[in-house]
CSV table of C-alpha atoms in Angstrom, one decimal:
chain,number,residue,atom,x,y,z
Z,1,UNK,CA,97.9,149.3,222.7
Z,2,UNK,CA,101.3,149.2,224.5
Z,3,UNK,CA,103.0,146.3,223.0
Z,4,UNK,CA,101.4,144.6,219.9
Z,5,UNK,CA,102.4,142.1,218.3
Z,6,UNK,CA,102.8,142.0,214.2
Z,7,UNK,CA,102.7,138.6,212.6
Z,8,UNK,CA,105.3,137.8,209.7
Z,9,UNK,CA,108.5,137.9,208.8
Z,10,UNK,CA,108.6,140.0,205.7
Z,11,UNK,CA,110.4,143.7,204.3
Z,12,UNK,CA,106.4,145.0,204.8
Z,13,UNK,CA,106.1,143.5,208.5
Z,14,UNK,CA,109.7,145.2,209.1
Z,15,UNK,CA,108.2,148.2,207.6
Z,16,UNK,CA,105.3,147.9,210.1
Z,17,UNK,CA,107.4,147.2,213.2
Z,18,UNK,CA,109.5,150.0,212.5
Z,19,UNK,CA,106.2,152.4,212.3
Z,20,UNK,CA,105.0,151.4,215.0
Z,21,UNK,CA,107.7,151.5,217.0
Z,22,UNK,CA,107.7,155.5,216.3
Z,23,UNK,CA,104.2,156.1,218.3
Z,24,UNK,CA,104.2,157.2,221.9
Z,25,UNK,CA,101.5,154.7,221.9
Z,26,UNK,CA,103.6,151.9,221.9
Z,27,UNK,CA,106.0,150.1,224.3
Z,28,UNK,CA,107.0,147.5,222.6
Z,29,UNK,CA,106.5,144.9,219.6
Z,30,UNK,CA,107.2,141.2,219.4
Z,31,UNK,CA,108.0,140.6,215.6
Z,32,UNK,CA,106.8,136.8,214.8
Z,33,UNK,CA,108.6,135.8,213.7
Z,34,UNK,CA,110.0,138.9,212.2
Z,35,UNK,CA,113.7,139.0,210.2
Z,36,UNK,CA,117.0,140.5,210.3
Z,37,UNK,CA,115.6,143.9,210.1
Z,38,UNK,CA,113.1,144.0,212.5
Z,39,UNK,CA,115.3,142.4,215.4
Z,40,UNK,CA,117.7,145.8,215.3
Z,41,UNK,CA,114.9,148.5,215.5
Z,42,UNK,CA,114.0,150.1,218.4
Z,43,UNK,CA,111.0,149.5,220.7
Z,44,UNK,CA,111.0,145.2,218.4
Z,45,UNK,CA,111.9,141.9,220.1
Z,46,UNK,CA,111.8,139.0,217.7
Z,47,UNK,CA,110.6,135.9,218.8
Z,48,UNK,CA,110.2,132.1,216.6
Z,49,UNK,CA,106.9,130.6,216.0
Z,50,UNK,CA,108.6,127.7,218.0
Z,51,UNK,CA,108.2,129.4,220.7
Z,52,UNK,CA,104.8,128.8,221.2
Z,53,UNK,CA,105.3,124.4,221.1
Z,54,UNK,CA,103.5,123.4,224.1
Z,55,UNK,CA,101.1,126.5,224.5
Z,56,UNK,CA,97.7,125.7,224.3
Z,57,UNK,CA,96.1,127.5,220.9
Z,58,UNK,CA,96.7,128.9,218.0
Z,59,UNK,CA,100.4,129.4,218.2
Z,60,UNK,CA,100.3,133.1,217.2
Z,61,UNK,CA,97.6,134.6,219.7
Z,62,UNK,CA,99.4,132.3,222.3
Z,63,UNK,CA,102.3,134.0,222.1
Z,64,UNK,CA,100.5,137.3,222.1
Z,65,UNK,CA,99.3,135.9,225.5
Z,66,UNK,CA,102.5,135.0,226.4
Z,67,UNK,CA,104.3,138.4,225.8
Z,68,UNK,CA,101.3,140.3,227.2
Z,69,UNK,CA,100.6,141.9,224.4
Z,70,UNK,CA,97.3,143.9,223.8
Z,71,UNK,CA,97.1,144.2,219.9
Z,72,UNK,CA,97.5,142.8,216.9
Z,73,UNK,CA,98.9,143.4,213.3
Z,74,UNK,CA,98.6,140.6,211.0
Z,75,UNK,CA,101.1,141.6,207.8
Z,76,UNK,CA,100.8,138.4,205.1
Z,77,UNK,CA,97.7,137.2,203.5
Z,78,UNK,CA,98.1,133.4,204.6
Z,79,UNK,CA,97.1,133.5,208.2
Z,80,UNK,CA,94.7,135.9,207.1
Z,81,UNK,CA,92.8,133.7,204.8
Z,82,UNK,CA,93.7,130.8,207.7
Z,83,UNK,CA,91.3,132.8,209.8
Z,84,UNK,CA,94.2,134.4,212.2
Z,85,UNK,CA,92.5,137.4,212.9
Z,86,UNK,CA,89.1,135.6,213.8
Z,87,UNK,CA,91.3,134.0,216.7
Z,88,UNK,CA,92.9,137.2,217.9
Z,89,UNK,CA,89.1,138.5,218.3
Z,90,UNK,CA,87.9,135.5,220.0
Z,91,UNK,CA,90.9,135.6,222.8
Z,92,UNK,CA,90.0,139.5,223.1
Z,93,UNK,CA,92.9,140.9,221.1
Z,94,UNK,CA,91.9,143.6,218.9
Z,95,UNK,CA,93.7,142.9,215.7
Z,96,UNK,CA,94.4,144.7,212.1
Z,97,UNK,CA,92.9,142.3,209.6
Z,98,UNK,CA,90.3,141.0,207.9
Z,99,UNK,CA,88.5,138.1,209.4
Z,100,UNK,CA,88.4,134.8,207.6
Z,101,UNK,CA,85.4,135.7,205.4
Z,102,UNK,CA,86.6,138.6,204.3
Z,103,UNK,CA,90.3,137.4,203.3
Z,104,UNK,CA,88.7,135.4,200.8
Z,105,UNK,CA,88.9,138.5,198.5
Z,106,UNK,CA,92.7,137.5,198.0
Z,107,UNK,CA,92.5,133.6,198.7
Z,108,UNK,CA,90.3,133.4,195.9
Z,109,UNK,CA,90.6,135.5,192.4
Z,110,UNK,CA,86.6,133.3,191.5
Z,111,UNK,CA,85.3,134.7,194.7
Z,112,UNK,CA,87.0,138.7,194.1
Z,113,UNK,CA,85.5,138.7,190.5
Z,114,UNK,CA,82.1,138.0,191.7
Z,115,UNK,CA,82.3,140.3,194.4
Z,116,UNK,CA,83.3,142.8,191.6
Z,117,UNK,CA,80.7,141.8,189.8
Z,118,UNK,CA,78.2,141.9,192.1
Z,119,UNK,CA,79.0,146.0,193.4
Z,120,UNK,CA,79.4,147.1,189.7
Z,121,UNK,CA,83.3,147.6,190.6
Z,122,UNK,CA,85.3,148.7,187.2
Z,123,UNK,CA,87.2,145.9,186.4
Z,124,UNK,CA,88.5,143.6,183.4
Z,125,UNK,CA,86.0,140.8,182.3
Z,126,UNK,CA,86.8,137.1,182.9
Z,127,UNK,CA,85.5,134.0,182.8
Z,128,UNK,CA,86.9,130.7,185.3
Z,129,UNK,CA,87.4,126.9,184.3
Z,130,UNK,CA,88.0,124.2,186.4
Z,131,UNK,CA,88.6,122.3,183.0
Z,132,UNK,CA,91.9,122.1,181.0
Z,133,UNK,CA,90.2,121.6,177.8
Z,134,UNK,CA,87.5,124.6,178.3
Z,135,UNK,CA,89.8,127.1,179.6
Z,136,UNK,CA,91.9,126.4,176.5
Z,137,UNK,CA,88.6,126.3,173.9
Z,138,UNK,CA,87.8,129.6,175.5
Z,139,UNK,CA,91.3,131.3,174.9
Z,140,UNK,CA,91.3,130.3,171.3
Z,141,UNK,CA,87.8,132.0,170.8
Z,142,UNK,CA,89.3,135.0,172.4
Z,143,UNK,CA,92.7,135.5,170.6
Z,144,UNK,CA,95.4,137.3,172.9
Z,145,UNK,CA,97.4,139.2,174.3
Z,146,UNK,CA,95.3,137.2,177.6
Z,147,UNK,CA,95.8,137.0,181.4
Z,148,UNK,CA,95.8,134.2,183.1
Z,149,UNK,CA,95.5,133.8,187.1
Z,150,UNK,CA,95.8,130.6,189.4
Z,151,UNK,CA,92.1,131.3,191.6
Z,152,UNK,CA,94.3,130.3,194.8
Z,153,UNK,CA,96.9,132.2,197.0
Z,154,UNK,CA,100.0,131.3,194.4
Z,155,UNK,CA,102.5,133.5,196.4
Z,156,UNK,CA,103.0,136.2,193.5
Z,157,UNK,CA,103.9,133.3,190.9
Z,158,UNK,CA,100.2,132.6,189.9
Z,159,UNK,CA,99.6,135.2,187.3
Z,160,UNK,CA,100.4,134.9,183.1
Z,161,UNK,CA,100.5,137.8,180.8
Z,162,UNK,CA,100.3,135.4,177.5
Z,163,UNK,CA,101.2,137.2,174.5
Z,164,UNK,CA,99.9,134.6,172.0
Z,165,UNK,CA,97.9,132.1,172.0
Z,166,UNK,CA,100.1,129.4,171.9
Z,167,UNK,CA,101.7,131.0,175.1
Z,168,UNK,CA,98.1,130.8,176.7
Z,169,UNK,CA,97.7,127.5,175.9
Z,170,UNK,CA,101.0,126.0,177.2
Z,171,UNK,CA,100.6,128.6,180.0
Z,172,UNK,CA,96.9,126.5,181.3
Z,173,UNK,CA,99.0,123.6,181.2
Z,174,UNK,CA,102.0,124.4,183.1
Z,175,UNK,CA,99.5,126.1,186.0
Z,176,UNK,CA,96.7,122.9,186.3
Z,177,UNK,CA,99.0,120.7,186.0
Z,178,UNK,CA,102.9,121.5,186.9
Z,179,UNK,CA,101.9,121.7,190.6
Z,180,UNK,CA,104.5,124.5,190.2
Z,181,UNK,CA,101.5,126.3,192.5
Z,182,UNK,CA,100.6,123.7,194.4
Z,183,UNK,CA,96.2,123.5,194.3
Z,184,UNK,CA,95.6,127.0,193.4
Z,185,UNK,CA,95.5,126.7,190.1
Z,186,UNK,CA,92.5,124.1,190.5
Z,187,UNK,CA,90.2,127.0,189.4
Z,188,UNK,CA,91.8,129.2,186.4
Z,189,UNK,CA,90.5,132.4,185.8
Z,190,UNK,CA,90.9,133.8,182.2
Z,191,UNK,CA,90.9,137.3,181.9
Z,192,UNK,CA,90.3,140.2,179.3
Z,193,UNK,CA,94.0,141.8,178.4
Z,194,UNK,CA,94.3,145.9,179.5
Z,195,UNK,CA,97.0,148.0,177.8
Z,196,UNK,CA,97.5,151.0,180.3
Z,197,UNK,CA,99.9,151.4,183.6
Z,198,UNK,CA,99.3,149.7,186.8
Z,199,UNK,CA,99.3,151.1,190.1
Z,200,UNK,CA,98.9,150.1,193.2
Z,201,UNK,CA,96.4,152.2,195.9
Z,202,UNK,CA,96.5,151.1,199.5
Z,203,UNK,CA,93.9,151.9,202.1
Z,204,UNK,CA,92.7,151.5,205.6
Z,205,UNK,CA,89.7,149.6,206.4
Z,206,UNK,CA,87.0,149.6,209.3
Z,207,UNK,CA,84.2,147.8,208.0
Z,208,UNK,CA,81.5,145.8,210.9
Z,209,UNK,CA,78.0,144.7,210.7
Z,210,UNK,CA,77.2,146.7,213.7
Z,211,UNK,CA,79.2,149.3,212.6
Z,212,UNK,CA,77.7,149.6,209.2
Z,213,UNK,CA,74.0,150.1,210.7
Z,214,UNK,CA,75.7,153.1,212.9
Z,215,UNK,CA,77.4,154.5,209.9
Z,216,UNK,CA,80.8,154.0,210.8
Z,217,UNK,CA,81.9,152.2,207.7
Z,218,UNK,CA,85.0,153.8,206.7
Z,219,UNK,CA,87.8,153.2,203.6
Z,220,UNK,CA,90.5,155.6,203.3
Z,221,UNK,CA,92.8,155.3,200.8
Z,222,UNK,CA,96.7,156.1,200.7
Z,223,UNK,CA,99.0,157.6,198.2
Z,224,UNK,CA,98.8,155.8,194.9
Z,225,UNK,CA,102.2,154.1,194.4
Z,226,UNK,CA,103.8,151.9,191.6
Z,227,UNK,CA,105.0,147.9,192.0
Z,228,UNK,CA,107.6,146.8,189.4
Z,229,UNK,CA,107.3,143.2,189.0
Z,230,UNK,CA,109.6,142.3,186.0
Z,231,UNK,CA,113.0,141.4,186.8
Z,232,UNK,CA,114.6,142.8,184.5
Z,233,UNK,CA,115.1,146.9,183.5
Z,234,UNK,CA,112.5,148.2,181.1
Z,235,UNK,CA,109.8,145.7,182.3
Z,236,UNK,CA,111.5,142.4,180.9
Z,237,UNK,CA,111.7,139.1,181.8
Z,238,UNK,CA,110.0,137.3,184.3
Z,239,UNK,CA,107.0,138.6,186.8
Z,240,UNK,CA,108.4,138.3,190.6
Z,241,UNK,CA,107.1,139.8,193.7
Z,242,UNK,CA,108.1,143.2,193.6
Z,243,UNK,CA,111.8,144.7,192.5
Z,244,UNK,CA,110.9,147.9,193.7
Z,245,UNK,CA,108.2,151.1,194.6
Z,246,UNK,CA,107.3,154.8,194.3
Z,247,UNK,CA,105.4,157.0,196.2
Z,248,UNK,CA,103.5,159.1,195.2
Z,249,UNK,CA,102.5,159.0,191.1
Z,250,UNK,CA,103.3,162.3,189.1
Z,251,UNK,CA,101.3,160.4,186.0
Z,252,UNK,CA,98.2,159.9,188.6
Z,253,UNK,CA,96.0,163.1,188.3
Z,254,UNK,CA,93.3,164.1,190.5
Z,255,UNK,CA,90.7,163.0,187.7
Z,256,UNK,CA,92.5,159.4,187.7
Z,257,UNK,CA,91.8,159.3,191.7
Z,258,UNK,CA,88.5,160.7,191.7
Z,259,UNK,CA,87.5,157.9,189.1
Z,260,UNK,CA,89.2,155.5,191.2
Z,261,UNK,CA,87.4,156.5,193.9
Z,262,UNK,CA,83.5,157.0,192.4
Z,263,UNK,CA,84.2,153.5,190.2
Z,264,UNK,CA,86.4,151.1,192.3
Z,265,UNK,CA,87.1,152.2,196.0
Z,266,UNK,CA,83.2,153.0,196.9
Z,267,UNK,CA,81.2,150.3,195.1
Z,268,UNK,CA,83.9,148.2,197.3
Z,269,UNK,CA,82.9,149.8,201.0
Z,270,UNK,CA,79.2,149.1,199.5
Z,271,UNK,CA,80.1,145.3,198.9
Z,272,UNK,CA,81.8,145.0,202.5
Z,273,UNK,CA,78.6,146.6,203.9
Z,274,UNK,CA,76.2,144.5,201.9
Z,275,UNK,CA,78.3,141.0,202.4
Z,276,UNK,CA,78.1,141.5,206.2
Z,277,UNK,CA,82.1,141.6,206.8
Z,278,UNK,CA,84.0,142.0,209.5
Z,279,UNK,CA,87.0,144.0,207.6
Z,280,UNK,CA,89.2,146.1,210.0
Z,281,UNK,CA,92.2,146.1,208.2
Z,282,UNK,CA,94.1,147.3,205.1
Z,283,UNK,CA,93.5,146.7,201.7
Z,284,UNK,CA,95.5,146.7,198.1
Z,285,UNK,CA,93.9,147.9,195.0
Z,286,UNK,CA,95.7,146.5,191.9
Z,287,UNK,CA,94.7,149.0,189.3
Z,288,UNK,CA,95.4,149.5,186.2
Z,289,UNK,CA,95.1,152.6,184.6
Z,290,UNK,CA,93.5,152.1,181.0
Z,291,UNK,CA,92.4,155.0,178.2
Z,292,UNK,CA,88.7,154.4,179.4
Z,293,UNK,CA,89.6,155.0,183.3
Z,294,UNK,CA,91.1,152.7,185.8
Z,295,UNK,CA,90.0,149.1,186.4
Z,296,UNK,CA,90.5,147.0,189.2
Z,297,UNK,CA,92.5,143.7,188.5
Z,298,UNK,CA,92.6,142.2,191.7
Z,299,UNK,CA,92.3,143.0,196.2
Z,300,UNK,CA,95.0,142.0,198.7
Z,301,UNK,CA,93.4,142.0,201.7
Z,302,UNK,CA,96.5,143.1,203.6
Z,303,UNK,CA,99.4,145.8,202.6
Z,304,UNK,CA,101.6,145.5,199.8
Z,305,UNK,CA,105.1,144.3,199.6
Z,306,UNK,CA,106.8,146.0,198.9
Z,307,UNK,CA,104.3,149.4,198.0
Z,308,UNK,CA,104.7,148.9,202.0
Z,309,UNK,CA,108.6,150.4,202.4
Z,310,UNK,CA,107.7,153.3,200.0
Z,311,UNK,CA,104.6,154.6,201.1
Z,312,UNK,CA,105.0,154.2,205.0
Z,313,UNK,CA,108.3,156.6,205.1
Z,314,UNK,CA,106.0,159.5,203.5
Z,315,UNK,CA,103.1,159.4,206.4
Z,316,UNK,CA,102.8,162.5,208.7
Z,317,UNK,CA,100.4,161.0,210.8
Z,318,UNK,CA,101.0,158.2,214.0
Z,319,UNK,CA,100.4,154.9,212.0
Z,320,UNK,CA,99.6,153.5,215.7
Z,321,UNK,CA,96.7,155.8,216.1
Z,322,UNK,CA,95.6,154.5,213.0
Z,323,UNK,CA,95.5,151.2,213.4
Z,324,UNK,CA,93.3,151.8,216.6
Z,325,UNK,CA,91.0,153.7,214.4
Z,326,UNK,CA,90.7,150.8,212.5
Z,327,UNK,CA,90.0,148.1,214.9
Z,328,UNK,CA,88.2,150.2,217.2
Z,329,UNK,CA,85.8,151.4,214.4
Z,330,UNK,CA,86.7,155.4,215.0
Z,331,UNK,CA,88.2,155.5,211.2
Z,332,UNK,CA,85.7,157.5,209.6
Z,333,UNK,CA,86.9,160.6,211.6
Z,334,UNK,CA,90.8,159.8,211.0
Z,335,UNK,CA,92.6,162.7,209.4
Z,336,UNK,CA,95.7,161.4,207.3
Z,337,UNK,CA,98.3,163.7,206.6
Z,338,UNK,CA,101.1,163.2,204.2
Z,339,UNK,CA,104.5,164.5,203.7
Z,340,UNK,CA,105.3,166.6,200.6
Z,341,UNK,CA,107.6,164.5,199.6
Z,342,UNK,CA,108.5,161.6,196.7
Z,343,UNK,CA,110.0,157.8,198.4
Z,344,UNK,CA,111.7,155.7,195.6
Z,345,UNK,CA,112.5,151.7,197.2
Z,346,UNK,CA,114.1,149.7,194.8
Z,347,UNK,CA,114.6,146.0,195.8
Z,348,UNK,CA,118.1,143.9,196.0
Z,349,UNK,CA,117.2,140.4,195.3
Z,350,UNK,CA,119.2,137.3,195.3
Z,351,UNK,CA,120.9,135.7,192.1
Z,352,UNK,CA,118.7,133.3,190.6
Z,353,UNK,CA,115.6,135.1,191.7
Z,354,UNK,CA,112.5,134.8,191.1
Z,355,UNK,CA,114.3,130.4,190.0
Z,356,UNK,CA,116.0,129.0,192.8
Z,357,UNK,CA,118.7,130.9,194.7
Z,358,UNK,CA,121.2,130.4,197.4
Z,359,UNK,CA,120.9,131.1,201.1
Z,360,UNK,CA,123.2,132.1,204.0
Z,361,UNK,CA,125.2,134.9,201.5
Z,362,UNK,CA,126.6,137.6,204.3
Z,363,UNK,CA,125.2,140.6,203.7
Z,364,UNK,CA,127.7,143.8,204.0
Z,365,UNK,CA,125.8,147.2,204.4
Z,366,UNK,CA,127.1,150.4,205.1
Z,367,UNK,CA,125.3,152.6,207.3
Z,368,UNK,CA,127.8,155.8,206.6
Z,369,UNK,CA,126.3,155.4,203.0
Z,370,UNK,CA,123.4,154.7,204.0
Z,371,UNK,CA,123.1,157.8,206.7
Z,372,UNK,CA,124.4,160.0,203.7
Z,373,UNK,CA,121.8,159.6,201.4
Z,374,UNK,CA,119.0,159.9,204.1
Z,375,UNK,CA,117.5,156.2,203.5
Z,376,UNK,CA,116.1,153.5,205.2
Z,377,UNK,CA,116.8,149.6,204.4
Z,378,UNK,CA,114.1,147.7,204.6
Z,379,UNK,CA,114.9,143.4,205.4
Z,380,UNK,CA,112.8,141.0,204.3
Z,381,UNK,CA,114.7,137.8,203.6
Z,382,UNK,CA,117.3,137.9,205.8
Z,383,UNK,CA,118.1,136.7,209.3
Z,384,UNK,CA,120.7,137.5,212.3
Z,385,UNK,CA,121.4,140.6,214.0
Z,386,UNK,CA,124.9,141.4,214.4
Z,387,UNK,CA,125.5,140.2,211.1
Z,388,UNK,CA,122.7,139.1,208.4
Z,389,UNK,CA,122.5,136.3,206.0
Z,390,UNK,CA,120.2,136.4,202.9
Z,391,UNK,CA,117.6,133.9,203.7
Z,392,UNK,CA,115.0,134.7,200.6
Z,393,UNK,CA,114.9,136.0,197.2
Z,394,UNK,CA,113.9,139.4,197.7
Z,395,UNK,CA,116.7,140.2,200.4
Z,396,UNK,CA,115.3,143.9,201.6
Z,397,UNK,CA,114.6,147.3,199.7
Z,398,UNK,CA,116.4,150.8,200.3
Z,399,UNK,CA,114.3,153.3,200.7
Z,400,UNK,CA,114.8,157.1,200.0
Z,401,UNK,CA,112.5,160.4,200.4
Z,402,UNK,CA,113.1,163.8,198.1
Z,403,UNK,CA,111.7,167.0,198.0
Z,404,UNK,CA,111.6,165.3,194.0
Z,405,UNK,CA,111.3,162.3,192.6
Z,406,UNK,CA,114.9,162.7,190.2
Z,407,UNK,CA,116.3,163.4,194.0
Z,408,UNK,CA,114.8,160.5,196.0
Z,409,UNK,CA,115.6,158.5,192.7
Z,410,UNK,CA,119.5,159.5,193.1
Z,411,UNK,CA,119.6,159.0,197.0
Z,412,UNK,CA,118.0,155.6,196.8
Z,413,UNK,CA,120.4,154.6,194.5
Z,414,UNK,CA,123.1,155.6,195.5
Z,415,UNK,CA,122.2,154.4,199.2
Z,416,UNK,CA,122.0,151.0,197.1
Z,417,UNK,CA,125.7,151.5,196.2
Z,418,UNK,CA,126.3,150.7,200.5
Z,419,UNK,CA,124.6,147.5,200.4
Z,420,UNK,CA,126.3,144.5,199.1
Z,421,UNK,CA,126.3,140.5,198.8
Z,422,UNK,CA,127.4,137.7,196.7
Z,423,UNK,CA,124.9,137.4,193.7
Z,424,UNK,CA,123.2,140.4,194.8
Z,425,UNK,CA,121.1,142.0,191.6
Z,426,UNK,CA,118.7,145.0,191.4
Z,427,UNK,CA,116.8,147.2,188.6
Z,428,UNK,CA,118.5,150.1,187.9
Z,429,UNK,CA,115.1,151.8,186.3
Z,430,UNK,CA,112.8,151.9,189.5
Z,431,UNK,CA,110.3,154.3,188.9
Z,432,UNK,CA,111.6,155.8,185.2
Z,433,UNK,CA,109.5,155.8,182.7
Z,434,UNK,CA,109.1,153.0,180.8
Z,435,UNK,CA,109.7,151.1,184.0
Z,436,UNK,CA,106.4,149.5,184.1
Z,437,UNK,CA,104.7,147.5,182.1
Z,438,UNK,CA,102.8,149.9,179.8
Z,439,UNK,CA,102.2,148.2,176.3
């Protein structure tokens, strides 16, 4: 694996490329089409999709061709669900991913629940309409508070925590029939409503047929982390797609994990066994924590973003080596080593985030401040290189590691204090308590 090349364009592909880049086992990486961040790090060349008009293909693996690369990381969930990592197999590209079958688990929340169902995995009841009036007769048999969730990929805006009823209700409506999220709210899931905390546990996956019958089968999971998707501090206002992480959880004991894993992670290796998958990849375990044990609310079927810029600063182990392990089926034996240390990442977004925002904002950071507090910026929508210009809502996520969390919380902050641009808003409560929603 000397040069691979990671698909996206995100803070967690920049996270990615800028792992990578630290293993003597890699040369180089071609970011596609990778963002303002990635296209300054060391060992990265970005490279538009456009590239690839007039090469035969799918544009992706023929630019893999192209570069020479000899591996691949596939970062969002789209072109995983599109079947992107089926094509990088076919040319003979090992690739980090789940194949098409297996991506389903995120494209479709129907598909996940049965799955959970299925394995006995701990996780909220639900039931899924495809009618307006059902979902709605259904809601008012239940009462709330209720959770709502669009079946298809929605992009982070497909999920409603409805309060009352009469929130439900008008909450079915907007998602079947706003178009606000395109078709994949066609199928609506209604789920039961958990008090608790959420986390979020990422993990490696090397999961084959073949492999399965030789007991190589492998999930290993990472440090449980916390996503805070409010906008505002103290959980309020709307849900976006992340305003910032933490790594690792000092209200996550041992007993939480060990449920986690006996309830959630292993009945899900089963299920990827039994359902014949090809899953060599990561996966994302939205949890939440509940006075009866965790419960699984829903799989990504690729990293988190942005769990991503928090818990990859804290690894102690080559994250290249690992991703061989995972496509080359070798992950059983992989020995994951973490630092001793807390990362805190809050998130700078754009004003008018998660509504509509304004582009092309210059972007002002100060490395000297930066350097200081012993941090890391993470891009993820923003573009150039000698000078970047927002180009998304979330604009990129300053990450800091402490010997405590009160001390990574104070240097990521105050790293924040070197980053600047017109409109530019962030939570000042990342990882406090009372930070995430815990009602």
């Amino acid at each position: 694996m000397q040069k691979i090349i990671v698909v996206g364009s995100g803070g967690r592909e920049h996270a990615i490329a800028w792992r990578l880049a630290q293993s003597q086992l890699v040369k180089e990486i071609v970011c596609v089409p990778g963002n303002g961040g990635s296209a300054t790090e060391s060992k990265c060349v970005n490279v538009p999709l456009e590239e690839a008009k007039g090469l035969d293909g799918n544009p992706y693996v023929a630019l893999a061709k192209k570069h020479g690369c000899d591996f691949a990381v596939i970062g969002p969930e789209d072109p995983l669900a599109d079947g992107l990592a089926d094509e990088f197999w076919a040319a003979g590209i090992p690739c980090v991913g789940p194949k098409k079958a297996a991506a389903q688990l995120e494209a479709s929340k129907d598909l996940a629940k049965a799955f959970m169902k299925k394995y006995s995995v701990a996780a909220p009841s639900s039931e899924t309409f495809t009618e307006q009036a059902a979902a709605v007769d259904y809601i008012k048999s239940k009462g709330a508070p209720i959770v709502l969730k669009a079946d298809g990929l929605a992009a982070g805006k497909g999920v409603v925590v409805a309060k009352t009823v009469d929130e439900a209700v008008a909450a079915v409506d907007d998602l079947m029939n706003s178009g606000r999220v395109g078709d994949a709210a066609k199928k609506l899931l209604v789920e039961d409503y958990l008090a608790g905390i959420e986390m979020s546990v990422l993990a490696a996956v090397s999961v084959t047929p073949e492999g399965a019958k030789a007991d190589k089968a492998a999930i290993l999971p990472f440090l449980p982390a916390r996503d805070h998707k409010r906008l505002n501090d103290g959980a309020k206002g709307p849900n976006t797609g992340g305003m910032g992480a933490v790594c690792p959880l000092a209200d996550v004991t041992p007993d939480i994990m060990e449920a986690f894993d006996k309830t959630i992670l292993q009945p899900t290796l089963r299920g990827l066994v039994a359902e014949g998958f090809d899953y060599r990849g990561f996966i994302f375990f939205g949890v939440m924590i509940t006075k009866d044990g965790p419960k699984l609310l829903e799989y990504n079927v690729r990293l988190g973003d942005p769990e991503t810029q928090a818990v990859l600063p804290l690894m102690d182990f080559d994250f290249a080596a690992l991703c061989k392990a995972i496509s080359d089926e070798s992950l059983k034996g992989f020995e994951m080593k973490w630092k001793n240390e807390f990362a805190v990442a809050p998130v700078a977004v754009s004003g008018g985030y998660p509504g509509s925002y304004p582009k092309g904002k210059a972007i002002s950071i100060d490395q000297k401040v930066i350097d200081q507090n012993g941090a890391k910026v993470f891009v993820a929508g923003a573009v150039g290189k000698e000078s970047l210009q927002t180009s998304g809502g979330r604009v990129l996520a300053v990450c800091a590691k402490g010997q405590s969390f009160d001390e990574a919380w104070k240097k990521a902050y105050a790293a924040m204090q070197g980053v600047s641009f017109e409109g530019m808003f962030y939570r000042k409560d990342i990882g406090l308590p009372g930070a995430a929603v815990s009602d």
